[in-house]
Amino acid sequence: MTPVLEARNLVRDYHIPGSLLKKGKTVHAVKGVSFKVEEGKTLAIVGESGCGKSTLARMVTMIDPVTAGDMLIDGTKVDIASEPLSSDMRSKVQIVFQNPYGSLNPRKKIGDILTEPLVINTKIPAGERRDRAMAMLKKVGLEEKHYTRYPHMFSGGQRQRVAIARALMLNPRLLVLDEPVSALDLSVQAQVLNLLADLQDEFHLTYVFISHDLSVVRHIADEVMVMYFGEAVEYGSRDQVFDDPQHSYTKTLFAATPRVDVDAIRARLERRKRA
Ligand SMILES: Nc1ncnc2c1ncn2[C@@H]1O[C@H](COP(=O)(O)OP(=O)(O)O)[C@@H](O)[C@H]1O
Ligand SMILES: [Mg+2]
């Protein structure tokens, strides 16, 4: 089967211009990373702050061009530096950011936030746009009455639900989730993770799930890639990586994560599932 996403040796450098007193320099944020994600699966990317996770996310979502390497979406090579993206390709990959406070325009009503991707990328008429947005609100656990409200009237967890709904409006194949629950309370984290799992099943979504929190990753990942200073130091199935980490950095990372967190979250999620 053709993977939904394939990355071959992705590289991203940032050039920081110098000034009169300081020499310019180059930051090697991502140094040649390769991976594949099959349809319906979740690849978790873990690593400490600054290791290049968000840089990778911006390349995969075609927000930033790659410095080198190839990226294939459903087997088609994409390179935004050399040709403009088709709206079809643009629709295939969507992103949800960590901070639901910053990622939603405070001046726009939820309905406008949700229908905007349809206005920009499709010719769907207004009535149908509204219907689709209403339906999506319900899919993410919100209500029709929320359509005319503003982002500030929602809690963090609800705002993240809106961000997820917006990301799904164009029926994407791949969702890149960059620390989507890191800013939320623990109990709300579990709810949003459950929602993401349900949506993945319903829409056959493929996820790239970025996190620095191993207890979350253990719960949701099929495969895990551990990044360290721009490189993938470990990549394998969840069980391989968690049960038998090979790289010394992964071992250190795991040793620093209290095991009790994992069990507590798992128990909570199971209780919710039964309820
Ligand atoms: N726009 C940018 N300009 C210059 N350097 C950047 C930029 N974005 C990220 N970096 C640098 O690239 C490295 C990786 O950052 P990032 O991808 O944000 O890591 P993470 O998401 O894992 O915390 C860091 O050293 C960061 O300072
Ligand atoms: Mg980041």
mmCIF file of C-alpha atoms and ligand atoms in Angstrom:
data_model
loop_
_atom_site.group_PDB
_atom_site.id
_atom_site.type_symbol
_atom_site.label_atom_id
_atom_site.label_comp_id
_atom_site.label_asym_id
_atom_site.label_seq_id
_atom_site.Cartn_x
_atom_site.Cartn_y
_atom_site.Cartn_z
ATOM 1 C CA MET A 1 0.000 0.000 0.000
ATOM 2 C CA THR A 2 1.231 3.503 -0.793
ATOM 3 C CA PRO A 3 1.811 5.361 2.458
ATOM 4 C CA VAL A 4 -0.227 8.533 2.974
ATOM 5 C CA LEU A 5 2.973 10.322 3.893
ATOM 6 C CA GLU A 6 6.532 9.491 3.055
ATOM 7 C CA ALA A 7 9.488 11.643 4.022
ATOM 8 C CA ARG A 8 12.904 10.935 2.557
ATOM 9 C CA ASN A 9 15.872 12.622 4.159
ATOM 10 C CA LEU A 10 14.068 15.848 4.999
ATOM 11 C CA VAL A 11 16.391 18.690 5.862
ATOM 12 C CA ARG A 12 15.579 22.176 7.081
ATOM 13 C CA ASP A 13 18.123 24.885 7.760
ATOM 14 C CA TYR A 14 17.327 28.343 9.057
ATOM 15 C CA HIS A 15 19.649 31.154 8.108
ATOM 16 C CA ILE A 16 19.857 33.801 10.751
ATOM 17 C CA PRO A 17 21.187 37.018 9.245
ATOM 18 C CA GLY A 18 24.108 38.701 10.931
ATOM 19 C CA SER A 19 24.374 42.292 12.035
ATOM 20 C CA LEU A 20 27.156 44.813 12.262
ATOM 21 C CA LEU A 21 28.600 43.165 15.349
ATOM 22 C CA LYS A 22 27.429 39.604 14.937
ATOM 23 C CA LYS A 23 28.117 37.055 12.240
ATOM 24 C CA GLY A 24 25.134 35.363 10.618
ATOM 25 C CA LYS A 25 24.665 31.679 11.252
ATOM 26 C CA THR A 26 22.776 28.633 10.098
ATOM 27 C CA VAL A 27 20.614 26.546 12.410
ATOM 28 C CA HIS A 28 20.311 22.936 11.270
ATOM 29 C CA ALA A 29 16.834 22.340 12.674
ATOM 30 C CA VAL A 30 16.109 19.047 10.889
ATOM 31 C CA LYS A 31 19.071 17.044 9.621
ATOM 32 C CA GLY A 32 17.818 14.371 7.249
ATOM 33 C CA VAL A 33 14.794 12.561 8.641
ATOM 34 C CA SER A 34 12.937 9.724 6.889
ATOM 35 C CA PHE A 35 9.673 8.017 7.776
ATOM 36 C CA LYS A 36 6.432 6.632 6.365
ATOM 37 C CA VAL A 37 2.897 6.688 7.697
ATOM 38 C CA GLU A 38 0.281 4.273 6.396
ATOM 39 C CA GLU A 39 -3.397 5.136 6.121
ATOM 40 C CA GLY A 40 -5.272 5.147 9.411
ATOM 41 C CA LYS A 41 -2.096 4.944 11.498
ATOM 42 C CA THR A 42 -0.547 7.309 13.989
ATOM 43 C CA LEU A 43 3.118 8.182 13.952
ATOM 44 C CA ALA A 44 4.172 9.903 17.136
ATOM 45 C CA ILE A 45 7.169 12.194 17.047
ATOM 46 C CA VAL A 46 8.725 12.731 20.440
ATOM 47 C CA GLY A 47 11.617 14.760 21.721
ATOM 48 C CA GLU A 48 12.553 17.694 23.882
ATOM 49 C CA SER A 49 11.817 21.295 23.082
ATOM 50 C CA GLY A 50 14.020 22.562 20.258
ATOM 51 C CA CYS A 51 14.765 19.196 18.665
ATOM 52 C CA GLY A 52 12.962 20.133 15.429
ATOM 53 C CA LYS A 53 9.442 18.717 15.855
ATOM 54 C CA SER A 54 7.529 21.837 14.827
ATOM 55 C CA THR A 55 9.923 22.476 11.962
ATOM 56 C CA LEU A 56 9.152 18.992 10.695
ATOM 57 C CA ALA A 57 5.418 19.654 11.172
ATOM 58 C CA ARG A 58 5.602 22.821 9.062
ATOM 59 C CA MET A 59 7.391 20.976 6.267
ATOM 60 C CA VAL A 60 4.906 18.110 6.300
ATOM 61 C CA THR A 61 1.950 20.514 6.206
ATOM 62 C CA MET A 62 3.568 22.411 3.351
ATOM 63 C CA ILE A 63 3.686 25.665 5.291
ATOM 64 C CA ASP A 64 7.486 25.813 5.008
ATOM 65 C CA PRO A 65 9.568 24.492 2.106
ATOM 66 C CA VAL A 66 12.186 21.809 2.678
ATOM 67 C CA THR A 67 15.861 22.677 2.382
ATOM 68 C CA ALA A 68 16.554 19.219 0.962
ATOM 69 C CA GLY A 69 14.908 15.831 0.713
ATOM 70 C CA ASP A 70 11.622 14.596 -0.712
ATOM 71 C CA MET A 71 8.128 14.529 0.601
ATOM 72 C CA LEU A 72 5.398 12.382 -0.920
ATOM 73 C CA ILE A 73 1.704 12.669 -0.132
ATOM 74 C CA ASP A 74 -0.260 9.655 -1.354
ATOM 75 C CA GLY A 75 2.718 8.817 -3.547
ATOM 76 C CA THR A 76 2.907 12.258 -5.187
ATOM 77 C CA LYS A 77 6.021 14.322 -4.666
ATOM 78 C CA VAL A 78 5.357 17.828 -3.386
ATOM 79 C CA ASP A 79 7.771 20.724 -3.368
ATOM 80 C CA ILE A 80 6.237 24.095 -2.567
ATOM 81 C CA ALA A 81 9.506 25.865 -3.415
ATOM 82 C CA SER A 82 9.287 24.880 -7.072
ATOM 83 C CA GLU A 83 5.571 24.868 -7.868
ATOM 84 C CA PRO A 84 2.390 26.269 -6.347
ATOM 85 C CA LEU A 85 0.289 23.752 -4.429
ATOM 86 C CA SER A 86 -2.981 22.628 -5.948
ATOM 87 C CA SER A 87 -5.959 23.192 -3.663
ATOM 88 C CA ASP A 88 -6.510 19.447 -3.794
ATOM 89 C CA MET A 89 -3.058 18.828 -2.352
ATOM 90 C CA ARG A 90 -3.479 21.686 0.115
ATOM 91 C CA SER A 91 -6.664 20.061 1.406
ATOM 92 C CA LYS A 92 -5.025 16.709 2.033
ATOM 93 C CA VAL A 93 -2.870 17.764 4.949
ATOM 94 C CA GLN A 94 -4.112 19.896 7.826
ATOM 95 C CA ILE A 95 -2.561 20.969 11.104
ATOM 96 C CA VAL A 96 -3.727 21.524 14.664
ATOM 97 C CA PHE A 97 -1.419 23.639 16.802
ATOM 98 C CA GLN A 98 -0.677 23.425 20.487
ATOM 99 C CA ASN A 99 -2.164 26.708 21.490
ATOM 100 C CA PRO A 100 -5.917 26.945 20.928
ATOM 101 C CA TYR A 101 -5.842 30.515 22.272
ATOM 102 C CA GLY A 102 -3.529 31.726 19.558
ATOM 103 C CA SER A 103 -4.670 29.653 16.600
ATOM 104 C CA LEU A 104 -8.283 30.893 16.386
ATOM 105 C CA ASN A 105 -9.005 34.411 15.181
ATOM 106 C CA PRO A 106 -10.655 36.144 18.180
ATOM 107 C CA ARG A 107 -12.689 38.445 15.910
ATOM 108 C CA LYS A 108 -14.373 35.656 14.004
ATOM 109 C CA LYS A 109 -17.394 33.638 15.003
ATOM 110 C CA ILE A 110 -16.947 29.876 15.198
ATOM 111 C CA GLY A 111 -19.138 29.416 12.136
ATOM 112 C CA ASP A 112 -16.908 31.694 10.068
ATOM 113 C CA ILE A 113 -13.778 29.985 11.370
ATOM 114 C CA LEU A 114 -15.154 26.617 10.267
ATOM 115 C CA THR A 115 -16.476 27.671 6.877
ATOM 116 C CA GLU A 116 -13.396 29.714 5.918
ATOM 117 C CA PRO A 117 -11.412 26.736 4.524
ATOM 118 C CA LEU A 118 -14.403 25.929 2.299
ATOM 119 C CA VAL A 119 -14.664 29.531 1.081
ATOM 120 C CA ILE A 120 -10.974 29.600 0.188
ATOM 121 C CA ASN A 121 -10.571 26.159 -1.330
ATOM 122 C CA THR A 122 -13.927 25.131 -2.767
ATOM 123 C CA LYS A 123 -16.962 26.410 -4.679
ATOM 124 C CA ILE A 124 -19.411 24.949 -2.167
ATOM 125 C CA PRO A 125 -22.378 27.361 -1.782
ATOM 126 C CA ALA A 126 -23.022 29.197 1.485
ATOM 127 C CA GLY A 127 -25.955 27.088 2.638
ATOM 128 C CA GLU A 128 -24.047 23.865 2.290
ATOM 129 C CA ARG A 129 -20.981 25.366 3.948
ATOM 130 C CA ARG A 130 -23.125 26.165 6.935
ATOM 131 C CA ASP A 131 -24.631 22.680 7.027
ATOM 132 C CA ARG A 132 -21.211 21.094 6.909
ATOM 133 C CA ALA A 133 -19.894 23.319 9.680
ATOM 134 C CA MET A 134 -22.925 22.526 11.865
ATOM 135 C CA ALA A 135 -22.408 18.801 11.285
ATOM 136 C CA MET A 136 -18.720 19.072 12.109
ATOM 137 C CA LEU A 137 -19.460 20.958 15.332
ATOM 138 C CA LYS A 138 -21.464 17.963 16.484
ATOM 139 C CA LYS A 139 -18.779 15.507 15.389
ATOM 140 C CA VAL A 140 -16.287 17.193 17.703
ATOM 141 C CA GLY A 141 -18.679 17.237 20.639
ATOM 142 C CA LEU A 142 -19.908 20.837 20.372
ATOM 143 C CA GLU A 143 -23.408 22.118 19.662
ATOM 144 C CA GLU A 144 -25.182 24.059 16.932
ATOM 145 C CA LYS A 145 -25.674 27.005 19.276
ATOM 146 C CA HIS A 146 -21.884 27.437 19.348
ATOM 147 C CA TYR A 147 -21.918 28.416 15.666
ATOM 148 C CA THR A 148 -22.463 32.106 16.352
ATOM 149 C CA ARG A 149 -20.161 32.424 19.360
ATOM 150 C CA TYR A 150 -16.634 33.803 19.549
ATOM 151 C CA PRO A 151 -13.510 31.891 20.589
ATOM 152 C CA HIS A 152 -13.141 33.741 23.905
ATOM 153 C CA MET A 153 -16.447 32.257 25.059
ATOM 154 C CA PHE A 154 -14.963 28.744 25.097
ATOM 155 C CA SER A 155 -12.687 26.789 27.419
ATOM 156 C CA GLY A 156 -9.275 25.600 26.255
ATOM 157 C CA GLY A 157 -10.554 22.110 25.527
ATOM 158 C CA GLN A 158 -13.533 23.443 23.560
ATOM 159 C CA ARG A 159 -11.284 25.731 21.545
ATOM 160 C CA GLN A 160 -9.096 22.796 20.663
ATOM 161 C CA ARG A 161 -12.247 20.990 19.510
ATOM 162 C CA VAL A 162 -12.980 23.956 17.238
ATOM 163 C CA ALA A 163 -9.425 23.824 15.877
ATOM 164 C CA ILE A 164 -9.853 20.117 15.170
ATOM 165 C CA ALA A 165 -13.211 20.738 13.476
ATOM 166 C CA ARG A 166 -11.673 23.422 11.279
ATOM 167 C CA ALA A 167 -8.838 21.066 10.315
ATOM 168 C CA LEU A 168 -11.384 18.456 9.217
ATOM 169 C CA MET A 169 -13.584 20.729 7.091
ATOM 170 C CA LEU A 170 -11.739 19.883 3.865
ATOM 171 C CA ASN A 171 -11.786 16.109 4.440
ATOM 172 C CA PRO A 172 -8.029 15.794 4.828
ATOM 173 C CA ARG A 173 -6.136 12.525 4.588
ATOM 174 C CA LEU A 174 -3.502 13.507 7.091
ATOM 175 C CA LEU A 175 -3.707 15.505 10.277
ATOM 176 C CA VAL A 176 -0.544 16.878 11.840
ATOM 177 C CA LEU A 177 -1.123 17.469 15.516
ATOM 178 C CA ASP A 178 1.636 19.605 17.024
ATOM 179 C CA GLU A 179 1.374 19.126 20.789
ATOM 180 C CA PRO A 180 -2.432 19.330 20.561
ATOM 181 C CA VAL A 181 -3.117 18.602 24.229
ATOM 182 C CA SER A 182 0.000 19.990 25.897
ATOM 183 C CA ALA A 183 -1.704 23.223 26.944
ATOM 184 C CA LEU A 184 -4.738 21.477 28.449
ATOM 185 C CA ASP A 185 -5.519 20.137 31.921
ATOM 186 C CA LEU A 186 -4.965 16.428 32.372
ATOM 187 C CA SER A 187 -8.654 15.508 32.461
ATOM 188 C CA VAL A 188 -9.362 17.587 29.361
ATOM 189 C CA GLN A 189 -6.354 16.007 27.642
ATOM 190 C CA ALA A 190 -7.936 12.585 27.989
ATOM 191 C CA GLN A 191 -11.212 13.839 26.472
ATOM 192 C CA VAL A 192 -9.513 15.411 23.480
ATOM 193 C CA LEU A 193 -7.361 12.307 22.934
ATOM 194 C CA ASN A 194 -10.490 10.158 22.962
ATOM 195 C CA LEU A 195 -12.126 12.489 20.462
ATOM 196 C CA LEU A 196 -9.096 12.257 18.172
ATOM 197 C CA ALA A 197 -9.210 8.457 18.363
ATOM 198 C CA ASP A 198 -12.924 8.421 17.458
ATOM 199 C CA LEU A 199 -12.435 10.833 14.544
ATOM 200 C CA GLN A 200 -9.524 8.778 13.259
ATOM 201 C CA ASP A 201 -11.731 5.695 13.093
ATOM 202 C CA GLU A 202 -14.668 7.490 11.566
ATOM 203 C CA PHE A 203 -12.769 9.361 8.845
ATOM 204 C CA HIS A 204 -9.880 6.874 8.311
ATOM 205 C CA LEU A 205 -7.492 9.637 9.214
ATOM 206 C CA THR A 206 -3.746 9.336 9.338
ATOM 207 C CA TYR A 207 -2.031 11.198 12.166
ATOM 208 C CA VAL A 208 1.381 12.637 12.789
ATOM 209 C CA PHE A 209 1.159 13.321 16.495
ATOM 210 C CA ILE A 210 3.864 15.494 17.994
ATOM 211 C CA SER A 211 4.425 15.425 21.720
ATOM 212 C CA HIS A 212 7.029 15.659 24.398
ATOM 213 C CA ASP A 213 4.808 13.647 26.731
ATOM 214 C CA LEU A 214 5.549 9.935 26.624
ATOM 215 C CA SER A 215 2.482 8.928 28.593
ATOM 216 C CA VAL A 216 0.311 10.433 25.852
ATOM 217 C CA VAL A 217 2.394 8.907 23.074
ATOM 218 C CA ARG A 218 2.223 5.459 24.564
ATOM 219 C CA HIS A 219 -1.537 5.679 24.495
ATOM 220 C CA ILE A 220 -2.077 6.835 20.925
ATOM 221 C CA ALA A 221 0.871 5.821 18.745
ATOM 222 C CA ASP A 222 1.227 2.929 16.323
ATOM 223 C CA GLU A 223 4.777 3.950 15.546
ATOM 224 C CA VAL A 224 7.168 6.220 17.379
ATOM 225 C CA MET A 225 10.045 8.332 16.176
ATOM 226 C CA VAL A 226 12.332 9.907 18.744
ATOM 227 C CA MET A 227 14.118 13.087 17.683
ATOM 228 C CA TYR A 228 17.257 14.499 19.202
ATOM 229 C CA PHE A 229 18.911 17.675 17.900
ATOM 230 C CA GLY A 230 17.267 17.420 14.493
ATOM 231 C CA GLU A 231 17.898 13.721 13.969
ATOM 232 C CA ALA A 232 15.713 10.660 14.341
ATOM 233 C CA VAL A 233 17.604 8.544 16.840
ATOM 234 C CA GLU A 234 14.941 5.912 17.198
ATOM 235 C CA TYR A 235 12.101 4.784 14.936
ATOM 236 C CA GLY A 236 9.917 1.723 15.236
ATOM 237 C CA SER A 237 6.627 0.312 16.400
ATOM 238 C CA ARG A 238 5.338 1.608 19.712
ATOM 239 C CA ASP A 239 6.075 -1.662 21.471
ATOM 240 C CA GLN A 240 9.576 -1.889 20.037
ATOM 241 C CA VAL A 241 10.419 1.620 21.094
ATOM 242 C CA PHE A 242 8.825 1.477 24.531
ATOM 243 C CA ASP A 243 9.822 -2.047 25.485
ATOM 244 C CA ASP A 244 13.263 -2.167 23.970
ATOM 245 C CA PRO A 245 14.671 1.306 23.291
ATOM 246 C CA GLN A 246 18.007 1.131 21.476
ATOM 247 C CA HIS A 247 19.417 4.618 21.710
ATOM 248 C CA SER A 248 20.832 5.939 24.952
ATOM 249 C CA TYR A 249 18.853 9.164 24.528
ATOM 250 C CA THR A 250 15.561 7.267 24.345
ATOM 251 C CA LYS A 251 16.485 5.354 27.483
ATOM 252 C CA THR A 252 17.200 8.606 29.322
ATOM 253 C CA LEU A 253 13.954 10.128 28.073
ATOM 254 C CA PHE A 254 11.953 7.132 29.269
ATOM 255 C CA ALA A 255 13.732 6.972 32.601
ATOM 256 C CA ALA A 256 12.649 10.564 33.245
ATOM 257 C CA THR A 257 8.957 9.755 32.718
ATOM 258 C CA PRO A 258 7.159 8.522 35.799
ATOM 259 C CA ARG A 259 5.427 5.269 34.967
ATOM 260 C CA VAL A 260 2.470 6.103 37.207
ATOM 261 C CA ASP A 261 1.332 8.802 34.781
ATOM 262 C CA VAL A 262 0.895 6.251 32.055
ATOM 263 C CA ASP A 263 -1.200 3.944 34.182
ATOM 264 C CA ALA A 264 -3.347 6.762 35.517
ATOM 265 C CA ILE A 265 -4.161 8.074 32.050
ATOM 266 C CA ARG A 266 -4.851 4.628 30.712
ATOM 267 C CA ALA A 267 -7.184 3.809 33.584
ATOM 268 C CA ARG A 268 -9.017 7.072 33.114
ATOM 269 C CA LEU A 269 -9.454 6.511 29.398
ATOM 270 C CA GLU A 270 -10.719 3.002 29.955
ATOM 271 C CA ARG A 271 -13.202 4.221 32.553
ATOM 272 C CA ARG A 272 -14.467 6.807 30.069
ATOM 273 C CA LYS A 273 -14.739 4.256 27.328
ATOM 274 C CA ARG A 274 -16.867 2.023 29.525
ATOM 275 C CA ALA A 275 -19.043 4.950 30.645
HETATM 276 N N1 LIG B 1 11.839 30.495 12.085
HETATM 277 C C1 LIG B 1 12.986 30.082 12.658
HETATM 278 N N2 LIG B 1 14.136 30.788 12.486
HETATM 279 C C2 LIG B 1 15.288 30.376 13.054
HETATM 280 N N3 LIG B 1 15.433 29.294 13.826
HETATM 281 C C3 LIG B 1 14.330 28.564 14.052
HETATM 282 C C4 LIG B 1 13.050 28.924 13.496
HETATM 283 N N4 LIG B 1 12.121 27.997 13.894
HETATM 284 C C5 LIG B 1 12.796 27.111 14.658
HETATM 285 N N5 LIG B 1 14.111 27.447 14.763
HETATM 286 C C6 LIG B 1 15.142 26.694 15.487
HETATM 287 O O1 LIG B 1 15.127 25.363 15.012
HETATM 288 C C7 LIG B 1 15.290 24.443 16.072
HETATM 289 C C8 LIG B 1 14.095 23.507 16.141
HETATM 290 O O2 LIG B 1 12.941 24.239 16.553
HETATM 291 P P1 LIG B 1 11.482 23.627 16.592
HETATM 292 O O3 LIG B 1 11.246 22.906 15.323
HETATM 293 O O4 LIG B 1 10.539 24.695 16.969
HETATM 294 O O5 LIG B 1 11.620 22.555 17.781
HETATM 295 P P2 LIG B 1 10.502 21.851 18.698
HETATM 296 O O6 LIG B 1 9.184 22.011 18.035
HETATM 297 O O7 LIG B 1 10.963 20.431 18.786
HETATM 298 O O8 LIG B 1 10.564 22.520 20.027
HETATM 299 C C9 LIG B 1 15.495 25.273 17.325
HETATM 300 O O9 LIG B 1 16.867 25.410 17.538
HETATM 301 C C10 LIG B 1 14.863 26.596 16.967
HETATM 302 O O10 LIG B 1 15.445 27.641 17.673
HETATM 303 MG MG MG B 2 7.359 22.774 18.807
#
